[in-house]
XYZ file of C-alpha atoms in Angstrom:
215
model
C -33.086 -62.697 -60.968
C -31.722 -63.865 -57.657
C -28.398 -65.692 -57.714
C -27.490 -68.582 -55.475
C -24.627 -68.229 -52.981
C -22.393 -70.364 -55.189
C -23.174 -68.183 -58.199
C -22.360 -65.031 -56.266
C -19.065 -66.499 -55.057
C -18.033 -67.997 -58.393
C -16.282 -64.899 -59.841
C -14.274 -64.485 -56.659
C -13.337 -68.169 -56.514
C -12.266 -68.336 -60.135
C -10.010 -65.322 -59.646
C -8.272 -66.771 -56.590
C -4.556 -67.173 -57.159
C -2.530 -70.153 -56.067
C 0.338 -68.929 -53.931
C 3.960 -69.695 -54.687
C 5.661 -72.105 -52.309
C 9.231 -72.941 -51.380
C 10.350 -76.048 -53.320
C 11.928 -78.896 -51.405
C 15.616 -79.538 -51.945
C 16.316 -82.754 -53.884
C 19.016 -83.644 -51.319
C 19.839 -83.104 -47.633
C 21.271 -79.801 -46.422
C 24.661 -81.439 -45.795
C 24.735 -83.390 -49.067
C 26.858 -80.836 -50.940
C 29.648 -80.696 -48.354
C 32.497 -79.911 -48.450
C 31.789 -77.635 -51.428
C 28.833 -75.940 -49.720
C 28.323 -76.318 -45.991
C 25.068 -77.459 -44.428
C 24.837 -74.142 -42.577
C 24.935 -72.154 -45.822
C 22.421 -74.447 -47.511
C 20.023 -74.195 -44.586
C 20.181 -70.412 -44.435
C 20.135 -69.996 -48.204
C 17.110 -72.228 -48.732
C 15.071 -71.751 -45.563
C 15.710 -68.040 -45.015
C 16.703 -66.319 -48.253
C 14.661 -68.269 -50.786
C 11.693 -68.373 -48.418
C 11.835 -64.585 -48.141
C 11.671 -64.217 -51.926
C 8.627 -66.494 -51.980
C 6.901 -64.586 -49.180
C 7.578 -61.205 -50.731
C 6.501 -62.412 -54.179
C 3.155 -63.567 -52.808
C 2.636 -60.294 -50.941
C 3.548 -58.217 -53.987
C 1.278 -60.222 -56.279
C -1.629 -59.698 -53.868
C -1.024 -55.947 -53.909
C -0.754 -56.028 -57.698
C -4.077 -57.861 -58.067
C -5.771 -55.433 -55.684
C -4.460 -52.535 -57.746
C -5.581 -54.250 -60.955
C -9.115 -54.679 -59.620
C -9.169 -50.946 -58.859
C -7.660 -50.147 -62.267
C -4.850 -48.408 -60.353
C -2.238 -48.344 -63.082
C 0.219 -46.192 -61.132
C 0.408 -48.703 -58.292
C 0.679 -51.622 -60.731
C 3.656 -49.960 -62.409
C 5.236 -49.081 -59.060
C 5.079 -52.744 -58.005
C 6.974 -53.864 -61.121
C 10.477 -53.749 -59.605
C 9.363 -55.758 -56.568
C 7.758 -58.383 -58.798
C 10.925 -58.602 -60.863
C 13.216 -58.852 -57.847
C 11.279 -61.368 -55.797
C 9.888 -63.270 -58.772
C 13.386 -63.482 -60.194
C 14.755 -64.603 -56.842
C 12.197 -67.408 -56.716
C 12.780 -68.501 -60.324
C 16.578 -68.325 -60.075
C 16.859 -70.295 -56.856
C 14.378 -72.923 -58.014
C 16.728 -73.614 -60.931
C 19.864 -73.364 -58.782
C 18.865 -76.153 -56.374
C 18.184 -78.507 -59.282
C 21.455 -77.524 -60.989
C 23.408 -78.943 -58.044
C 23.958 -82.566 -57.058
C 26.171 -84.411 -54.559
C 26.946 -86.865 -57.366
C 28.536 -84.290 -59.648
C 29.603 -85.889 -62.907
C 30.408 -84.610 -66.372
C 28.246 -83.427 -69.291
C 27.429 -86.030 -71.942
C 25.558 -86.441 -75.208
C 23.996 -83.423 -76.902
C 25.047 -81.109 -74.089
C 28.714 -82.012 -74.409
C 28.470 -81.752 -78.198
C 26.970 -78.260 -77.885
C 29.663 -77.189 -75.424
C 32.428 -78.441 -77.709
C 30.837 -76.817 -80.756
C 30.313 -73.414 -79.169
C 33.315 -73.241 -76.798
C 35.866 -75.727 -78.098
C 35.989 -77.776 -74.887
C 34.389 -78.174 -71.482
C 37.407 -76.620 -69.776
C 37.283 -73.560 -72.010
C 33.565 -73.137 -71.306
C 34.216 -73.409 -67.567
C 36.973 -70.793 -67.766
C 34.806 -68.313 -69.686
C 31.815 -68.983 -67.431
C 33.906 -68.622 -64.269
C 35.618 -65.418 -65.387
C 32.340 -63.742 -66.272
C 30.667 -64.844 -63.045
C 33.512 -63.906 -60.701
C 33.701 -60.468 -62.337
C 30.101 -59.550 -61.476
C 30.112 -56.269 -59.574
C 28.072 -56.572 -56.404
C 25.417 -59.288 -56.434
C 24.084 -61.308 -59.341
C 24.092 -64.544 -61.289
C 26.273 -66.155 -63.917
C 24.356 -68.118 -66.543
C 24.793 -70.691 -69.255
C 21.758 -70.250 -71.478
C 20.395 -71.384 -74.803
C 19.683 -68.961 -77.643
C 16.671 -70.289 -79.549
C 17.288 -67.951 -82.474
C 20.907 -68.904 -83.170
C 20.518 -72.408 -81.651
C 23.717 -71.921 -79.660
C 24.812 -71.849 -76.041
C 25.558 -68.471 -74.494
C 27.268 -67.316 -71.301
C 26.090 -64.117 -69.691
C 25.434 -62.495 -66.319
C 22.459 -60.814 -64.705
C 22.509 -58.268 -61.908
C 20.731 -58.770 -58.610
C 17.865 -61.253 -59.088
C 17.029 -60.365 -62.689
C 15.653 -63.564 -64.281
C 17.572 -64.697 -67.342
C 14.877 -65.344 -69.932
C 12.755 -62.216 -69.360
C 15.954 -60.144 -69.258
C 17.935 -61.559 -72.183
C 15.688 -63.990 -74.047
C 18.084 -66.850 -73.261
C 16.616 -70.045 -71.819
C 18.348 -70.793 -68.490
C 20.331 -74.032 -68.362
C 22.835 -73.510 -65.538
C 22.994 -70.684 -63.016
C 25.594 -69.758 -60.427
C 24.478 -67.560 -57.545
C 27.166 -65.093 -56.472
C 25.201 -63.184 -53.892
C 27.387 -63.242 -50.787
C 24.798 -65.192 -48.805
C 25.508 -68.124 -51.149
C 29.139 -68.497 -50.096
C 30.515 -65.884 -47.668
C 30.227 -67.916 -44.446
C 32.528 -70.504 -45.998
C 34.625 -68.753 -48.650
C 34.708 -65.213 -47.197
C 35.544 -62.795 -50.027
C 37.228 -65.379 -52.282
C 34.422 -65.704 -54.807
C 36.716 -67.373 -57.352
C 37.273 -70.409 -55.124
C 33.549 -70.804 -54.576
C 32.812 -70.715 -58.310
C 35.674 -73.110 -59.084
C 34.529 -75.635 -56.484
C 30.891 -75.368 -57.508
C 31.700 -77.101 -60.790
C 32.435 -80.239 -58.733
C 28.765 -80.559 -57.828
C 26.989 -79.487 -61.013
C 24.043 -81.697 -61.934
C 24.842 -82.033 -65.623
C 21.879 -84.372 -66.122
C 19.574 -81.535 -65.099
C 21.381 -79.154 -67.443
C 20.983 -81.698 -70.264
C 17.254 -82.004 -69.637
C 16.897 -78.212 -69.726
C 18.794 -78.065 -73.016
C 16.597 -80.743 -74.583
C 13.484 -78.885 -73.444
C 14.798 -75.542 -74.760
C 15.364 -77.080 -78.194
C 11.738 -78.166 -78.554
């Protein structure tokens, strides 16, 4: 039986993948000054995050080509690139939302959880900051939610390893300590960068993520 053109193209069309795109910032590049300069935000978002998106799309295309050929060796070899660039895209997409020029303080269930698991907001900040500043090389500090124990947890991930696939924790708040996130402004004083970043945390976003993680 002859197939129509649309029938012949249908399998290919249904398998087409929507490409990842760079998310818009929810504020202007200069909105987080003086904590983070407009120059850093522009480079971080437009150059670094965009590169993760581009490389993720390229790697996924190669992975799908290998999958169609049943080329398991190539699929496995592409794993680290998927993890690195996919993690970079996921991590930064959370990071931009975690920040706000309005700052503020945690409230409601989030503040209750912080007090229950860490005694106080200041104690949580100190533990979070110490762990994040101590990261060797590049990585991320995270406040996550453990669905099994129903508690908050502070941990770190190397490079661009995404929190949930790596640890099982649901990401609530991430701090990027790759040097491109702060070096132009803070040089090698990572501790000052982390300390100041708490002035612009979007605690409403963190609260929404906590509520979603509890569902």
